[in-house]
Tab-separated table of C-alpha atoms and ligand atoms in Angstrom:
chain	number	residue	atom	x	y	z
R	276	UNK	CA	0.000	0.000	0.000
R	277	UNK	CA	1.563	3.328	-1.002
R	278	UNK	CA	1.760	6.199	1.441
R	279	UNK	CA	-0.356	8.817	-0.378
R	280	UNK	CA	1.518	12.139	-0.582
R	281	UNK	CA	-0.309	15.471	-0.673
R	282	UNK	CA	1.603	17.475	-3.299
R	283	UNK	CA	1.624	21.269	-3.574
R	284	UNK	CA	0.541	22.743	-6.937
R	285	UNK	CA	3.973	24.386	-7.329
R	286	UNK	CA	6.900	23.450	-9.625
R	287	UNK	CA	8.366	20.999	-7.078
R	288	UNK	CA	5.003	19.298	-6.505
R	289	UNK	CA	4.258	19.069	-10.231
R	290	UNK	CA	7.729	17.700	-10.936
R	291	UNK	CA	7.168	15.008	-8.286
R	292	UNK	CA	3.734	14.222	-9.768
R	293	UNK	CA	5.141	13.911	-13.306
R	294	UNK	CA	7.869	11.591	-11.977
R	295	UNK	CA	5.206	9.378	-10.365
R	296	UNK	CA	3.374	9.197	-13.725
R	297	UNK	CA	6.587	8.337	-15.568
R	298	UNK	CA	7.288	5.561	-13.055
R	299	UNK	CA	3.838	4.055	-13.723
R	300	UNK	CA	2.226	5.372	-10.526
R	301	UNK	CA	-1.131	7.031	-9.827
R	302	UNK	CA	-1.674	10.711	-8.979
R	303	UNK	CA	-4.965	12.523	-8.404
R	304	UNK	CA	-4.973	15.764	-10.403
R	305	UNK	CA	-7.322	18.722	-10.051
R	306	UNK	CA	-9.336	19.697	-13.117
R	307	UNK	CA	-12.165	22.222	-13.463
R	308	UNK	CA	-14.705	19.357	-13.461
R	309	UNK	CA	-13.661	16.871	-10.773
R	310	UNK	CA	-10.374	15.389	-9.509
R	311	UNK	CA	-9.062	12.794	-11.967
R	312	UNK	CA	-7.014	9.698	-11.079
R	313	UNK	CA	-4.140	10.092	-13.529
R	314	UNK	CA	-1.843	7.459	-15.030
R	315	UNK	CA	0.360	7.175	-18.138
R	316	UNK	CA	-2.140	6.164	-20.847
R	317	UNK	CA	0.556	4.179	-22.725
R	318	UNK	CA	1.443	2.000	-19.724
R	319	UNK	CA	-0.804	-1.084	-19.383
R	320	UNK	CA	0.158	-1.757	-15.787
R	321	UNK	CA	-0.397	1.837	-14.721
R	322	UNK	CA	-3.819	1.889	-16.385
R	323	UNK	CA	-4.725	-1.459	-14.812
R	324	UNK	CA	-3.740	0.031	-11.433
R	325	UNK	CA	-6.423	2.739	-11.910
R	326	UNK	CA	-9.152	0.091	-12.082
R	327	UNK	CA	-7.649	-1.687	-9.080
R	328	UNK	CA	-7.440	1.481	-6.946
R	329	UNK	CA	-11.027	2.469	-7.753
R	330	UNK	CA	-12.366	-1.062	-7.306
R	331	UNK	CA	-14.052	-0.585	-10.664
R	332	UNK	CA	-15.925	-3.773	-11.510
R	333	UNK	CA	-15.338	-3.614	-15.244
R	334	UNK	CA	-12.843	-2.194	-17.679
R	335	UNK	CA	-14.763	0.836	-18.920
R	336	UNK	CA	-12.901	3.042	-21.384
R	337	UNK	CA	-11.147	6.072	-19.882
R	338	UNK	CA	-10.734	9.689	-20.986
R	339	UNK	CA	-7.290	10.683	-22.287
R	340	UNK	CA	-6.181	14.139	-21.068
R	341	UNK	CA	-3.790	16.323	-23.080
R	342	UNK	CA	-2.051	19.620	-22.302
R	343	UNK	CA	-2.798	21.068	-25.752
R	344	UNK	CA	-3.496	19.994	-29.341
R	345	UNK	CA	0.117	19.066	-30.166
R	346	UNK	CA	-0.242	15.325	-29.378
R	347	UNK	CA	-3.794	14.958	-30.666
R	348	UNK	CA	-2.994	13.939	-34.255
R	349	UNK	CA	-0.773	11.093	-33.063
R	350	UNK	CA	-3.709	9.573	-31.139
R	351	UNK	CA	-6.935	10.353	-32.971
R	352	UNK	CA	-8.557	11.924	-36.010
R	353	UNK	CA	-10.277	15.263	-35.508
R	354	UNK	CA	-13.451	15.026	-37.619
R	355	UNK	CA	-14.816	18.361	-38.994
R	356	UNK	CA	-17.580	18.200	-36.442
R	357	UNK	CA	-15.141	17.592	-33.589
R	358	UNK	CA	-12.945	20.413	-34.848
R	359	UNK	CA	-15.814	22.882	-34.434
R	360	UNK	CA	-16.507	21.736	-30.906
R	361	UNK	CA	-12.806	21.703	-30.024
R	362	UNK	CA	-12.411	25.282	-31.280
R	363	UNK	CA	-15.396	26.433	-29.269
R	364	UNK	CA	-14.918	24.551	-25.981
R	365	UNK	CA	-11.288	23.380	-25.537
R	366	UNK	CA	-9.682	23.683	-23.113
R	367	UNK	CA	-12.740	23.019	-20.978
R	368	UNK	CA	-15.304	20.563	-19.603
R	369	UNK	CA	-15.980	18.804	-22.929
R	370	UNK	CA	-14.834	15.286	-23.908
R	371	UNK	CA	-14.867	14.275	-27.573
R	372	UNK	CA	-14.992	10.623	-28.643
R	373	UNK	CA	-12.897	10.418	-31.816
R	374	UNK	CA	-11.669	7.723	-34.228
R	375	UNK	CA	-8.569	6.106	-32.695
R	376	UNK	CA	-5.361	5.907	-34.712
R	377	UNK	CA	-4.102	2.332	-35.046
R	378	UNK	CA	-0.571	3.407	-34.083
R	379	UNK	CA	-1.617	5.614	-31.144
R	380	UNK	CA	0.514	3.698	-28.668
R	381	UNK	CA	-2.283	3.921	-26.074
R	382	UNK	CA	-2.861	0.969	-23.781
R	383	UNK	CA	-5.854	-1.002	-25.098
R	384	UNK	CA	-7.195	-0.847	-21.527
R	385	UNK	CA	-7.721	2.912	-22.007
R	386	UNK	CA	-10.039	2.375	-24.956
R	387	UNK	CA	-11.426	-0.982	-23.743
R	388	UNK	CA	-10.460	-2.318	-27.147
R	389	UNK	CA	-12.781	0.104	-29.004
R	390	UNK	CA	-11.764	1.779	-32.264
R	391	UNK	CA	-12.488	5.187	-30.708
R	392	UNK	CA	-10.880	7.225	-27.943
R	393	UNK	CA	-12.283	9.878	-25.587
R	394	UNK	CA	-10.121	13.016	-25.377
R	395	UNK	CA	-10.242	16.148	-23.232
R	396	UNK	CA	-8.058	19.222	-22.780
R	397	UNK	CA	-8.716	20.420	-19.215
R	398	UNK	CA	-8.729	24.165	-18.549
R	399	UNK	CA	-7.328	24.174	-15.016
R	400	UNK	CA	-3.844	25.664	-14.928
R	401	UNK	CA	-2.459	23.008	-12.533
R	402	UNK	CA	-3.706	20.194	-14.789
R	403	UNK	CA	-2.263	21.860	-17.887
R	404	UNK	CA	1.102	22.335	-16.199
R	405	UNK	CA	1.215	18.710	-15.028
R	406	UNK	CA	0.255	17.442	-18.503
R	407	UNK	CA	2.834	19.706	-20.164
R	408	UNK	CA	5.538	18.582	-17.762
R	409	UNK	CA	4.664	14.897	-18.301
R	410	UNK	CA	4.457	15.532	-22.049
R	411	UNK	CA	2.321	12.490	-22.834
R	412	UNK	CA	-1.281	11.232	-22.822
R	413	UNK	CA	-2.798	10.816	-19.357
R	414	UNK	CA	-5.735	8.502	-18.661
R	415	UNK	CA	-7.933	9.714	-15.802
R	416	UNK	CA	-11.358	8.689	-14.525
R	417	UNK	CA	-12.812	10.529	-11.545
R	418	UNK	CA	-10.663	9.911	-8.444
R	419	UNK	CA	-13.261	8.144	-6.308
R	420	UNK	CA	-13.985	4.534	-5.396
R	421	UNK	CA	-16.256	3.036	-8.062
R	422	UNK	CA	-19.931	3.979	-7.720
R	423	UNK	CA	-19.328	6.627	-5.051
R	424	UNK	CA	-19.630	10.429	-5.130
R	425	UNK	CA	-17.125	12.206	-7.399
R	426	UNK	CA	-14.352	14.168	-5.615
R	427	UNK	CA	-14.221	17.944	-5.918
R	428	UNK	CA	-11.632	18.616	-3.186
R	429	UNK	CA	-8.308	16.945	-2.263
R	430	UNK	CA	-9.938	15.891	1.029
R	431	UNK	CA	-12.617	13.962	-0.891
R	432	UNK	CA	-9.879	12.127	-2.826
R	433	UNK	CA	-7.985	11.316	0.375
R	434	UNK	CA	-11.150	10.078	2.102
R	435	UNK	CA	-11.808	7.617	-0.732
R	436	UNK	CA	-8.366	6.573	-1.968
R	437	UNK	CA	-5.660	7.309	0.669
R	438	UNK	CA	-3.265	4.355	0.835
R	439	UNK	CA	-4.345	3.183	-2.634
R	440	UNK	CA	-2.628	5.853	-4.788
R	441	UNK	CA	0.770	7.565	-4.766
R	442	UNK	CA	-0.214	11.212	-4.541
R	443	UNK	CA	-2.835	13.946	-4.679
R	444	UNK	CA	-2.063	17.402	-6.062
R	445	UNK	CA	-3.747	19.989	-3.859
R	446	UNK	CA	-5.438	22.269	-6.375
R	447	UNK	CA	-8.258	23.341	-4.034
R	448	UNK	CA	-11.931	22.924	-4.946
R	449	UNK	CA	-12.977	22.304	-8.582
R	450	UNK	CA	-14.623	25.317	-10.214
R	451	UNK	CA	-17.199	23.606	-12.466
R	452	UNK	CA	-17.811	20.691	-10.126
R	453	UNK	CA	-19.527	18.350	-12.621
R	454	UNK	CA	-17.850	15.874	-14.974
R	455	UNK	CA	-17.314	16.826	-18.598
R	456	UNK	CA	-20.031	16.600	-21.227
R	457	UNK	CA	-19.199	13.674	-23.552
R	458	UNK	CA	-20.016	13.877	-27.273
R	459	UNK	CA	-19.508	11.059	-29.760
R	460	UNK	CA	-17.904	12.867	-32.705
R	461	UNK	CA	-16.597	9.795	-34.529
R	462	UNK	CA	-18.576	10.709	-37.638
R	463	UNK	CA	-22.182	10.904	-38.756
R	464	UNK	CA	-24.585	12.612	-36.380
R	465	UNK	CA	-23.008	13.985	-33.184
R	466	UNK	CA	-24.414	12.139	-30.187
R	467	UNK	CA	-24.593	13.174	-26.544
R	468	UNK	CA	-23.123	10.362	-24.418
R	469	UNK	CA	-23.174	12.131	-21.040
R	470	UNK	CA	-24.581	15.492	-19.904
R	471	UNK	CA	-21.965	17.537	-18.040
R	472	UNK	CA	-20.114	20.808	-17.578
R	473	UNK	CA	-20.903	22.239	-21.035
R	474	UNK	CA	-24.681	22.656	-21.423
R	475	UNK	CA	-26.236	20.870	-24.400
R	476	UNK	CA	-27.778	24.168	-25.534
R	477	UNK	CA	-24.266	25.670	-25.910
R	478	UNK	CA	-23.037	22.669	-27.937
R	479	UNK	CA	-26.041	22.820	-30.246
R	480	UNK	CA	-25.527	26.512	-30.795
R	481	UNK	CA	-21.862	26.017	-31.731
R	482	UNK	CA	-22.777	23.134	-34.065
R	483	UNK	CA	-25.839	24.741	-35.614
R	484	UNK	CA	-27.601	21.372	-35.257
R	485	UNK	CA	-29.229	19.293	-32.559
R	486	UNK	CA	-27.396	16.482	-30.759
R	487	UNK	CA	-28.808	12.963	-30.886
R	488	UNK	CA	-29.628	11.537	-27.463
R	489	UNK	CA	-27.603	8.640	-26.006
R	490	UNK	CA	-28.343	5.160	-27.396
R	491	UNK	CA	-30.891	3.468	-25.169
R	492	UNK	CA	-29.931	0.374	-23.276
R	493	UNK	CA	-26.196	0.340	-23.978
R	494	UNK	CA	-24.092	1.314	-20.985
R	495	UNK	CA	-21.039	3.088	-22.373
R	496	UNK	CA	-20.049	5.155	-19.340
R	497	UNK	CA	-20.034	4.167	-15.661
R	498	UNK	CA	-21.835	7.419	-15.074
R	499	UNK	CA	-24.551	5.820	-17.249
R	500	UNK	CA	-25.117	3.028	-14.752
R	501	UNK	CA	-28.464	3.541	-13.016
R	502	UNK	CA	-26.967	3.697	-9.503
R	503	UNK	CA	-23.889	5.918	-9.348
R	504	UNK	CA	-22.613	8.960	-7.462
R	505	UNK	CA	-24.363	7.373	-4.499
R	506	UNK	CA	-24.291	8.465	-0.863
R	507	UNK	CA	-24.843	5.620	1.622
R	508	UNK	CA	-28.273	6.803	2.807
R	509	UNK	CA	-31.495	6.817	0.742
R	510	UNK	CA	-32.082	9.795	-1.574
R	511	UNK	CA	-35.433	11.329	-2.659
R	512	UNK	CA	-35.772	13.964	-5.392
R	513	UNK	CA	-38.064	16.909	-6.172
R	514	UNK	CA	-38.951	17.311	-2.510
R	515	UNK	CA	-40.608	20.546	-1.389
R	516	UNK	CA	-41.839	19.167	1.954
R	517	UNK	CA	-39.111	17.037	3.533
R	518	UNK	CA	-39.854	14.602	6.374
R	519	UNK	CA	-38.612	15.644	9.824
R	520	UNK	CA	-35.729	13.146	9.768
R	521	UNK	CA	-34.524	13.987	6.241
R	522	UNK	CA	-31.439	16.053	5.412
R	523	UNK	CA	-33.000	18.563	3.000
R	524	UNK	CA	-30.809	20.051	0.267
R	525	UNK	CA	-32.413	23.168	-1.175
R	526	UNK	CA	-32.299	24.986	-4.509
R	527	UNK	CA	-33.685	28.517	-4.504
R	528	UNK	CA	-35.652	29.622	-1.448
R	529	UNK	CA	-36.129	26.563	0.818
R	530	UNK	CA	-36.703	27.756	4.371
R	531	UNK	CA	-35.295	25.320	6.925
R	532	UNK	CA	-33.087	23.419	4.456
R	533	UNK	CA	-29.964	21.849	6.048
R	534	UNK	CA	-27.828	22.499	2.953
R	535	UNK	CA	-28.340	24.313	-0.322
R	536	UNK	CA	-27.132	23.887	-3.901
R	537	UNK	CA	-27.774	27.579	-4.513
R	538	UNK	CA	-29.890	29.810	-2.350
R	539	UNK	CA	-30.430	32.213	-5.255
R	540	UNK	CA	-31.362	29.400	-7.662
R	541	UNK	CA	-28.218	29.821	-9.801
R	542	UNK	CA	-27.429	26.659	-11.833
R	543	UNK	CA	-23.695	27.342	-12.216
R	544	UNK	CA	-23.339	27.696	-8.462
R	545	UNK	CA	-25.486	24.580	-7.968
R	546	UNK	CA	-23.250	22.537	-10.310
R	547	UNK	CA	-20.131	23.662	-8.458
R	548	UNK	CA	-21.761	22.774	-5.118
R	549	UNK	CA	-23.451	19.500	-6.129
R	550	UNK	CA	-20.792	16.964	-5.107
R	551	UNK	CA	-19.872	19.029	-2.014
R	552	UNK	CA	-23.513	18.837	-0.969
R	553	UNK	CA	-23.682	15.085	-1.665
R	554	UNK	CA	-20.522	14.490	0.398
R	555	UNK	CA	-21.828	16.707	3.246
R	556	UNK	CA	-25.300	15.143	3.191
R	557	UNK	CA	-23.697	11.682	3.168
R	558	UNK	CA	-21.638	12.574	6.247
R	559	UNK	CA	-24.690	14.008	8.050
R	560	UNK	CA	-27.135	11.222	7.135
R	561	UNK	CA	-24.761	8.262	7.556
R	562	UNK	CA	-25.746	4.918	6.101
R	563	UNK	CA	-29.211	4.718	7.650
R	564	UNK	CA	-30.263	8.341	7.193
R	565	UNK	CA	-32.324	9.930	4.426
R	566	UNK	CA	-31.537	12.800	2.070
R	567	UNK	CA	-34.085	14.883	0.123
R	568	UNK	CA	-33.287	17.260	-2.739
R	569	UNK	CA	-35.449	20.206	-3.768
R	570	UNK	CA	-36.397	20.341	-7.495
R	571	UNK	CA	-33.810	21.677	-9.964
R	572	UNK	CA	-34.999	22.958	-13.386
R	573	UNK	CA	-34.148	20.769	-16.399
R	574	UNK	CA	-32.379	23.473	-18.443
R	575	UNK	CA	-28.707	24.326	-19.073
R	576	UNK	CA	-26.502	22.765	-16.374
R	577	UNK	CA	-29.696	21.642	-14.629
R	578	UNK	CA	-29.812	18.647	-16.993
R	579	UNK	CA	-26.437	17.352	-15.855
R	580	UNK	CA	-27.282	18.118	-12.200
R	581	UNK	CA	-30.569	16.187	-12.457
R	582	UNK	CA	-28.818	13.312	-14.270
R	583	UNK	CA	-26.385	12.948	-11.328
R	584	UNK	CA	-29.188	13.309	-8.767
R	585	UNK	CA	-31.325	10.633	-10.458
R	586	UNK	CA	-28.386	8.235	-10.318
R	587	UNK	CA	-27.686	9.141	-6.675
R	588	UNK	CA	-31.344	8.303	-5.919
R	589	UNK	CA	-31.584	5.117	-8.023
R	590	UNK	CA	-32.101	1.718	-6.373
R	591	UNK	CA	-28.730	0.127	-5.599
R	592	UNK	CA	-27.656	-2.770	-7.813
C	655	TXA	O1	-14.757	15.540	-16.210
C	655	TXA	C1	-14.449	14.389	-16.506
C	655	TXA	O2	-14.817	13.849	-17.551
C	655	TXA	C2	-13.583	13.614	-15.501
C	655	TXA	C3	-12.243	14.344	-15.405
C	655	TXA	C4	-11.270	13.631	-14.515
C	655	TXA	O3	-11.728	14.558	-16.694
C	655	TXA	N1	-13.408	12.254	-15.887
C	655	TXA	C5	-14.412	11.343	-15.835
C	655	TXA	O4	-14.026	10.062	-16.198
C	655	TXA	O5	-15.534	11.604	-15.497
C	655	TXA	P1	-14.926	8.761	-15.985
C	655	TXA	O6	-14.044	7.595	-16.255
C	655	TXA	O7	-15.573	8.798	-14.650
C	655	TXA	O8	-15.974	8.843	-17.148
C	655	TXA	C6	-15.537	8.870	-18.520
C	655	TXA	C7	-16.496	8.187	-19.418
C	655	TXA	C8	-16.381	6.714	-19.217
C	655	TXA	O9	-17.359	6.255	-18.378
C	655	TXA	C9	-16.510	6.096	-20.569
C	655	TXA	O10	-17.553	5.183	-20.689
C	655	TXA	C10	-16.649	7.268	-21.516
C	655	TXA	O11	-16.152	8.373	-20.804
C	655	TXA	N2	-15.782	6.908	-22.621
C	655	TXA	C11	-14.451	6.830	-22.630
C	655	TXA	N3	-13.998	6.408	-23.828
C	655	TXA	C12	-15.087	6.210	-24.597
C	655	TXA	C13	-15.294	5.764	-25.934
C	655	TXA	N4	-14.274	5.437	-26.737
C	655	TXA	N5	-16.560	5.673	-26.372
C	655	TXA	C14	-17.589	6.008	-25.576
C	655	TXA	N6	-17.475	6.438	-24.297
C	655	TXA	C15	-16.232	6.528	-23.822
C	656	MG	MG1	-16.770	8.824	-12.415
């Protein structure tokens, strides 16, 4: 079991983190969405160690993170459609699924043997500096035990994975607070695979066309599993009158709420607070307690927020 180091987001800390990656180790890195559990995407053993540390039941494909566009052509083909989205939203909370190059050198565990690869250029300065220093493709799922709430602070990462990974870079809280939006841009009609930090409305505006919804019935992302992002206690949604024993998480005016996603009803603030609130409610409710969320509108970032809340509330498999 490694002794998990908390690394400062300064040149010495980033140098140490890049050295861990080069040696095939695991480092949690801050991004604007959530903390990612980073490993060298070309190293089979390092990528396998990600699944082991998370206790992920299956080998789902992982997102490859790049510092900038310079390595992209060696890994994947940027379709015209993807190029438009990349111009508009990279670096940022958007992941594009692209045709994989046969000679990419990526571990097949990263792509789960598919002929496509998911790529993202994160916007957070600390992530960009780590990726630039490492100078290679970095595979990173969210840095939480499988099925649990995504981490948006270094303390969340430590609580879930201390002793299982080599280091955590302390980049403070994540600014967006929701995972990236994933779009299949392999060709043909662009398809939304996961709602996230870039609202669908913004993508459709940049594309000048509507996005097809996810394929029904095929689970392509762990975030697509019905129960995910789950606190230990039971979760109810769209609650305006909570029971006396419920931890009530408000949105907009909710007198008496224990916690709030956004008192003013602001969706950006609510997205940034969502996983904090889930972690806090989980700590307050414990495994036998109950958590109730006030309704959140289904527009803009509200779609991704409601997607995560529905999975947090789903019956456990
Ligand atoms: O914001 C984020 O996306 C964070 C940060 C760390 O970048 N990462 C993240 O990773 O949420 P993860 O592993 O929790 O979810 C990534 C999802 C996977 O579940 C996977 O199914 C989907 O991306 N994915 C990866 N490669 C794919 C591919 N070739 N085709 C379809 N889906 C893919
Ligand atoms: Mg995840």
